[in-house]
Amino acid sequence: MTASLLILGGTAEAADLARVLAGTRGLRVVSSLAGRTATPRLPPGECRVGGFGGESGLADYLRREAVTMVVDATHPFADRMGWNAARACAGLGLPLLRLQRPAWVAGPKDRWTEVESWDEAIPILRRMSRRVFLAVGRQELDAFAGLDDRWFLLRFAEEAAPNPAPARFALVADRGPFTPEGERDLLLAHDIGAIVCRNSGGTAAHAKLAAAAQLNLPVIMRRRPPRPEGLSVGSAEEAARWVETLLLA
Ligand code: NAP
């Protein structure tokens, strides 16, 4: 019987895993993307795009496609999909692995204030610089809607105007990879005095934090939301070993 793996993706780690497992004998690999980006970087191999329709829709899909194992490699802040996956897999008795890049940890030169939510971040931000690099997702911008006296630098993969949008902002369209030198230049060019971001983890996204430490800038860092309990690894290679162990079982 052919084993079938569903990778819940939208991240570099998910694409790495699809790449590592491509061509594995006796294994069908399907990568799933939410479809948020108009021009996504598609991972290698078979892909499907779009939501499943909640936990029950995902369970229907897993049954219909005879999926035998699932890797949840969604972004650390894409938590809804992770909870749906945990419940659907538990209901069907399917093995589920969480693949996520390790969270960043503040070093001695970092000036972070860690928060659980954007509500917690706003009053802190009001006491900081008026020129802010707001490194958050498009769908989170509404949390900052009341800060009309601030100027924001936004950066997204695509150029489309944000909606909702802050009163005053500049938008840079760039997918990276980013370097500390490049980020330093960007922060200086826009006279940025503070950064707001999420603890996404990863080396490319860390470049802005290295630059912030160099320039002694304060950072408001949002902690990751809670995830379901379960088996978790930090790299595509470890996830591939988990898959291979199941194939041999
Ligand atoms: P989310 O809040 O966890 O998910 C919202 C809904 O989007 C889910 O309930 C699901 O719809 C659908 N969805 C999410 N990931 C999916 C996937 N891999 N395949 C199929 N459907 C998916 O996620 P989000 O924050 O909107 O992020 C959407 C996607 O973008 C994720 O795949 C994530 O890995 C990627 N991404 C997110 C961020 C971020 O900052 N949140 C950053 C980089 C990449 P149904 O309930 O209809 O199944």
CSV table of C-alpha atoms and ligand atoms in Angstrom, one decimal:
chain,number,residue,atom,x,y,z
A,1,MET,CA,0.0,0.0,0.0
A,2,THR,CA,1.3,3.5,-0.8
A,3,ALA,CA,1.6,5.7,2.2
A,4,SER,CA,0.3,9.3,1.8
A,5,LEU,CA,1.7,12.4,3.5
A,6,LEU,CA,-0.1,15.7,3.7
A,7,ILE,CA,2.2,18.7,4.5
A,8,LEU,CA,0.3,21.7,5.8
A,9,GLY,CA,2.6,24.4,4.3
A,10,GLY,CA,3.1,28.0,3.5
A,11,THR,CA,6.6,28.1,5.0
A,12,ALA,CA,10.2,27.5,3.8
A,13,GLU,CA,10.4,24.5,6.1
A,14,ALA,CA,7.3,22.9,4.5
A,15,ALA,CA,8.9,23.4,1.0
A,16,ASP,CA,12.2,22.0,2.3
A,17,LEU,CA,10.4,18.8,3.5
A,18,ALA,CA,8.6,18.3,0.2
A,19,ARG,CA,12.0,18.7,-1.5
A,20,VAL,CA,13.7,16.2,0.8
A,21,LEU,CA,10.9,13.6,0.4
A,22,ALA,CA,10.4,14.1,-3.4
A,23,GLY,CA,10.8,10.7,-5.1
A,24,THR,CA,10.6,8.6,-1.9
A,25,ARG,CA,9.5,5.2,-3.1
A,26,GLY,CA,6.0,4.2,-1.8
A,27,LEU,CA,5.2,7.7,-0.6
A,28,ARG,CA,2.7,10.2,-2.1
A,29,VAL,CA,3.4,13.7,-0.8
A,30,VAL,CA,0.9,16.5,-1.1
A,31,SER,CA,1.7,20.0,0.0
A,32,SER,CA,-1.2,22.2,1.0
A,33,LEU,CA,-1.3,26.0,0.8
A,34,ALA,CA,-3.9,28.3,2.1
A,35,GLY,CA,-4.0,30.4,-1.1
A,36,ARG,CA,-3.3,33.8,0.6
A,37,THR,CA,-0.6,34.8,-1.9
A,38,ALA,CA,-1.5,35.4,-5.5
A,39,THR,CA,1.9,34.3,-6.8
A,40,PRO,CA,3.0,31.7,-4.3
A,41,ARG,CA,6.4,29.9,-4.4
A,42,LEU,CA,5.0,26.5,-5.0
A,43,PRO,CA,6.9,23.6,-3.3
A,44,PRO,CA,8.1,20.8,-5.5
A,45,GLY,CA,5.7,17.9,-6.2
A,46,GLU,CA,2.0,17.7,-5.9
A,47,CYS,CA,0.2,20.7,-4.4
A,48,ARG,CA,-3.4,21.7,-3.5
A,49,VAL,CA,-4.5,25.2,-2.7
A,50,GLY,CA,-7.3,26.6,-0.5
A,51,GLY,CA,-8.9,26.0,2.9
A,52,PHE,CA,-10.4,22.6,3.7
A,53,GLY,CA,-13.5,24.0,5.4
A,54,GLY,CA,-12.5,23.8,9.1
A,55,GLU,CA,-11.8,20.7,11.1
A,56,SER,CA,-14.5,18.6,9.6
A,57,GLY,CA,-13.6,19.6,6.1
A,58,LEU,CA,-10.0,18.6,6.8
A,59,ALA,CA,-11.1,15.3,8.2
A,60,ASP,CA,-13.2,14.6,5.1
A,61,TYR,CA,-10.2,15.4,2.9
A,62,LEU,CA,-7.9,13.1,4.9
A,63,ARG,CA,-10.4,10.2,4.6
A,64,ARG,CA,-11.1,10.9,0.9
A,65,GLU,CA,-7.4,11.1,-0.1
A,66,ALA,CA,-6.5,8.1,2.2
A,67,VAL,CA,-3.8,10.2,3.9
A,68,THR,CA,-1.8,8.1,6.4
A,69,MET,CA,0.3,10.8,8.1
A,70,VAL,CA,0.3,14.6,8.4
A,71,VAL,CA,3.1,17.2,9.0
A,72,ASP,CA,1.8,20.6,10.2
A,73,ALA,CA,4.5,22.9,8.9
A,74,THR,CA,2.4,26.0,9.0
A,75,HIS,CA,3.8,29.3,10.2
A,76,PRO,CA,4.2,29.7,14.0
A,77,PHE,CA,1.5,32.4,13.9
A,78,ALA,CA,-0.9,30.4,11.7
A,79,ASP,CA,-2.4,28.6,14.7
A,80,ARG,CA,-6.0,27.9,13.5
A,81,MET,CA,-4.8,25.4,11.0
A,82,GLY,CA,-2.6,23.7,13.6
A,83,TRP,CA,-5.6,23.2,16.0
A,84,ASN,CA,-7.8,21.9,13.2
A,85,ALA,CA,-5.1,19.5,12.2
A,86,ALA,CA,-4.6,18.2,15.8
A,87,ARG,CA,-8.3,17.6,16.2
A,88,ALA,CA,-8.9,16.0,12.8
A,89,CYS,CA,-5.8,13.7,13.2
A,90,ALA,CA,-6.8,12.7,16.7
A,91,GLY,CA,-10.3,11.9,15.5
A,92,LEU,CA,-9.0,9.7,12.7
A,93,GLY,CA,-6.1,8.2,14.7
A,94,LEU,CA,-3.5,9.6,12.2
A,95,PRO,CA,0.1,10.4,13.2
A,96,LEU,CA,0.8,14.1,13.2
A,97,LEU,CA,4.1,15.9,13.5
A,98,ARG,CA,4.6,19.6,14.1
A,99,LEU,CA,7.5,21.1,12.1
A,100,GLN,CA,8.4,24.6,13.1
A,101,ARG,CA,11.6,26.7,13.2
A,102,PRO,CA,12.8,27.4,16.7
A,103,ALA,CA,11.8,30.7,18.3
A,104,TRP,CA,14.3,33.4,18.6
A,105,VAL,CA,15.9,34.1,22.0
A,106,ALA,CA,17.0,37.6,23.0
A,107,GLY,CA,20.7,38.1,23.3
A,108,PRO,CA,22.6,40.6,25.5
A,109,LYS,CA,22.4,43.4,22.9
A,110,ASP,CA,18.7,43.0,22.1
A,111,ARG,CA,16.3,45.5,23.6
A,112,TRP,CA,13.1,43.5,23.4
A,113,THR,CA,9.8,44.0,25.2
A,114,GLU,CA,7.9,40.7,24.8
A,115,VAL,CA,4.1,40.8,24.6
A,116,GLU,CA,1.3,38.2,24.3
A,117,SER,CA,-0.9,40.3,22.0
A,118,TRP,CA,-1.1,43.4,19.9
A,119,ASP,CA,-3.4,45.0,22.5
A,120,GLU,CA,-0.6,44.7,25.0
A,121,ALA,CA,1.8,46.2,22.4
A,122,ILE,CA,-0.1,49.4,21.6
A,123,PRO,CA,0.4,51.3,24.9
A,124,ILE,CA,4.1,50.4,24.8
A,125,LEU,CA,4.4,51.5,21.2
A,126,ARG,CA,2.8,54.9,22.2
A,127,ARG,CA,5.8,55.6,24.4
A,128,MET,CA,8.3,54.8,21.6
A,129,SER,CA,9.5,56.5,18.4
A,130,ARG,CA,7.0,57.9,15.9
A,131,ARG,CA,8.7,56.0,13.0
A,132,VAL,CA,8.1,52.3,13.3
A,133,PHE,CA,9.0,49.3,11.2
A,134,LEU,CA,5.8,47.3,11.6
A,135,ALA,CA,6.9,43.8,10.6
A,136,VAL,CA,3.5,42.0,11.0
A,137,GLY,CA,1.1,40.2,8.7
A,138,ARG,CA,-1.3,42.2,6.5
A,139,GLN,CA,-4.3,40.7,8.4
A,140,GLU,CA,-2.9,42.1,11.7
A,141,LEU,CA,-2.7,45.7,10.6
A,142,ASP,CA,-6.2,46.6,12.0
A,143,ALA,CA,-4.8,46.2,15.5
A,144,PHE,CA,-2.7,49.4,14.8
A,145,ALA,CA,-5.5,51.4,13.2
A,146,GLY,CA,-5.8,53.9,16.0
A,147,LEU,CA,-2.1,55.1,15.8
A,148,ASP,CA,-2.7,57.9,13.4
A,149,ASP,CA,0.2,60.0,14.8
A,150,ARG,CA,2.7,57.3,13.9
A,151,TRP,CA,4.5,56.6,10.6
A,152,PHE,CA,4.9,53.0,9.6
A,153,LEU,CA,7.2,51.1,7.4
A,154,LEU,CA,5.5,48.0,6.1
A,155,ARG,CA,7.0,45.1,4.1
A,156,PHE,CA,5.1,42.4,2.4
A,157,ALA,CA,5.9,39.8,-0.3
A,158,GLU,CA,3.4,41.5,-2.7
A,159,GLU,CA,2.9,45.1,-3.7
A,160,ALA,CA,-0.9,45.2,-3.3
A,161,ALA,CA,-2.0,48.1,-1.0
A,162,PRO,CA,-2.8,46.9,2.5
A,163,ASN,CA,-6.4,47.0,3.6
A,164,PRO,CA,-7.0,48.1,6.3
A,165,ALA,CA,-4.0,50.5,6.1
A,166,PRO,CA,-2.4,52.7,8.7
A,167,ALA,CA,-3.0,56.5,8.2
A,168,ARG,CA,0.7,57.1,7.3
A,169,PHE,CA,2.9,54.4,5.9
A,170,ALA,CA,5.4,53.3,3.2
A,171,LEU,CA,5.2,49.9,1.7
A,172,VAL,CA,8.2,47.9,0.5
A,173,ALA,CA,7.5,44.7,-1.5
A,174,ASP,CA,10.2,42.2,-0.8
A,175,ARG,CA,10.3,38.4,-0.1
A,176,GLY,CA,13.9,38.4,1.0
A,177,PRO,CA,16.2,36.7,1.9
A,178,PHE,CA,17.2,39.6,4.1
A,179,THR,CA,20.7,40.3,5.5
A,180,PRO,CA,21.7,42.3,8.6
A,181,GLU,CA,23.5,44.8,6.3
A,182,GLY,CA,20.5,45.2,4.1
A,183,GLU,CA,18.2,45.6,7.0
A,184,ARG,CA,20.5,48.2,8.7
A,185,ASP,CA,20.4,50.2,5.5
A,186,LEU,CA,16.6,50.0,5.3
A,187,LEU,CA,16.2,51.1,9.0
A,188,LEU,CA,18.5,54.0,8.5
A,189,ALA,CA,17.0,55.1,5.2
A,190,HIS,CA,13.6,55.3,6.8
A,191,ASP,CA,14.9,56.8,10.0
A,192,ILE,CA,13.2,54.0,12.0
A,193,GLY,CA,13.2,54.3,15.8
A,194,ALA,CA,11.4,51.1,16.8
A,195,ILE,CA,10.4,47.7,15.4
A,196,VAL,CA,7.3,45.7,16.1
A,197,CYS,CA,7.4,42.0,15.0
A,198,ARG,CA,6.4,38.5,15.9
A,199,ASN,CA,8.7,35.7,17.1
A,200,SER,CA,8.6,33.9,13.8
A,201,GLY,CA,12.1,32.4,14.1
A,202,GLY,CA,14.4,31.6,11.1
A,203,THR,CA,17.6,33.2,9.9
A,204,ALA,CA,16.4,35.4,7.1
A,205,ALA,CA,13.7,37.2,9.3
A,206,HIS,CA,16.3,37.5,12.1
A,207,ALA,CA,18.3,39.9,10.0
A,208,LYS,CA,16.2,42.9,11.1
A,209,LEU,CA,16.8,42.0,14.8
A,210,ALA,CA,20.5,41.8,14.2
A,211,ALA,CA,20.3,45.2,12.6
A,212,ALA,CA,18.2,46.6,15.5
A,213,ALA,CA,20.7,45.3,18.0
A,214,GLN,CA,23.5,47.0,16.1
A,215,LEU,CA,21.6,50.3,16.0
A,216,ASN,CA,20.4,49.9,19.6
A,217,LEU,CA,16.7,50.1,18.6
A,218,PRO,CA,13.9,48.8,20.8
A,219,VAL,CA,11.8,45.9,19.6
A,220,ILE,CA,8.3,44.9,20.6
A,221,MET,CA,8.3,41.2,20.1
A,222,ARG,CA,5.1,39.2,20.1
A,223,ARG,CA,5.3,35.7,21.6
A,224,ARG,CA,4.0,32.7,19.7
A,225,PRO,CA,0.4,31.6,20.3
A,226,PRO,CA,0.0,28.3,22.1
A,227,ARG,CA,-0.1,25.2,20.0
A,228,PRO,CA,-1.6,21.8,20.6
A,229,GLU,CA,0.5,19.4,22.6
A,230,GLY,CA,2.3,16.8,20.5
A,231,LEU,CA,5.4,15.7,18.7
A,232,SER,CA,7.4,18.6,17.3
A,233,VAL,CA,10.7,19.0,15.4
A,234,GLY,CA,12.6,22.1,14.2
A,235,SER,CA,14.0,21.0,10.8
A,236,ALA,CA,12.8,19.4,7.6
A,237,GLU,CA,15.5,16.8,8.0
A,238,GLU,CA,14.2,15.7,11.4
A,239,ALA,CA,10.6,15.6,9.9
A,240,ALA,CA,11.8,13.5,7.0
A,241,ARG,CA,13.3,11.0,9.5
A,242,TRP,CA,10.0,10.8,11.3
A,243,VAL,CA,8.2,10.1,8.0
A,244,GLU,CA,10.8,7.4,7.0
A,245,THR,CA,10.4,5.7,10.4
A,246,LEU,CA,6.6,5.5,9.8
A,247,LEU,CA,7.3,4.1,6.4
A,248,LEU,CA,9.4,1.3,7.8
A,249,ALA,CA,6.9,0.5,10.6
B,1,NAP,P1,-4.5,30.2,10.1
B,1,NAP,O1,-5.1,31.4,10.8
B,1,NAP,O2,-4.0,29.1,10.9
B,1,NAP,O3,-5.6,29.5,9.1
B,1,NAP,C1,-6.7,30.2,8.7
B,1,NAP,C2,-7.4,29.3,7.7
B,1,NAP,O4,-6.7,29.2,6.5
B,1,NAP,C3,-7.5,27.8,8.2
B,1,NAP,O5,-8.5,27.6,9.1
B,1,NAP,C4,-7.6,27.1,6.9
B,1,NAP,O6,-8.9,27.2,6.4
B,1,NAP,C5,-6.7,27.9,6.0
B,1,NAP,N1,-5.3,27.4,5.9
B,1,NAP,C6,-4.3,27.8,6.7
B,1,NAP,N2,-3.2,27.1,6.3
B,1,NAP,C7,-3.5,26.3,5.4
B,1,NAP,C8,-2.8,25.3,4.6
B,1,NAP,N3,-1.5,25.2,4.7
B,1,NAP,N4,-3.5,24.6,3.6
B,1,NAP,C9,-4.8,24.8,3.5
B,1,NAP,N5,-5.6,25.7,4.2
B,1,NAP,C10,-4.9,26.4,5.1
B,1,NAP,O7,-3.4,30.7,9.0
B,1,NAP,P2,-3.0,32.1,8.5
B,1,NAP,O8,-2.3,32.9,9.5
B,1,NAP,O9,-4.2,32.7,7.8
B,1,NAP,O10,-1.9,31.7,7.4
B,1,NAP,C11,-2.3,31.1,6.2
B,1,NAP,C12,-1.1,30.4,5.6
B,1,NAP,O11,-0.1,31.3,5.3
B,1,NAP,C13,-0.6,29.2,6.4
B,1,NAP,O12,-0.5,28.1,5.6
B,1,NAP,C14,0.8,29.7,6.9
B,1,NAP,O13,1.7,28.6,7.0
B,1,NAP,C15,1.1,30.7,5.8
B,1,NAP,N6,1.9,31.8,6.5
B,1,NAP,C16,1.3,32.5,7.5
B,1,NAP,C17,2.0,33.5,8.1
B,1,NAP,C18,1.4,34.3,9.2
B,1,NAP,O14,2.0,35.3,9.6
B,1,NAP,N7,0.2,33.9,9.7
B,1,NAP,C19,3.3,33.9,7.6
B,1,NAP,C20,3.9,33.1,6.6
B,1,NAP,C21,3.1,32.1,6.0
B,1,NAP,P3,-10.0,26.1,6.6
B,1,NAP,O15,-10.4,26.2,8.0
B,1,NAP,O16,-11.0,26.4,5.6
B,1,NAP,O17,-9.3,24.7,6.3
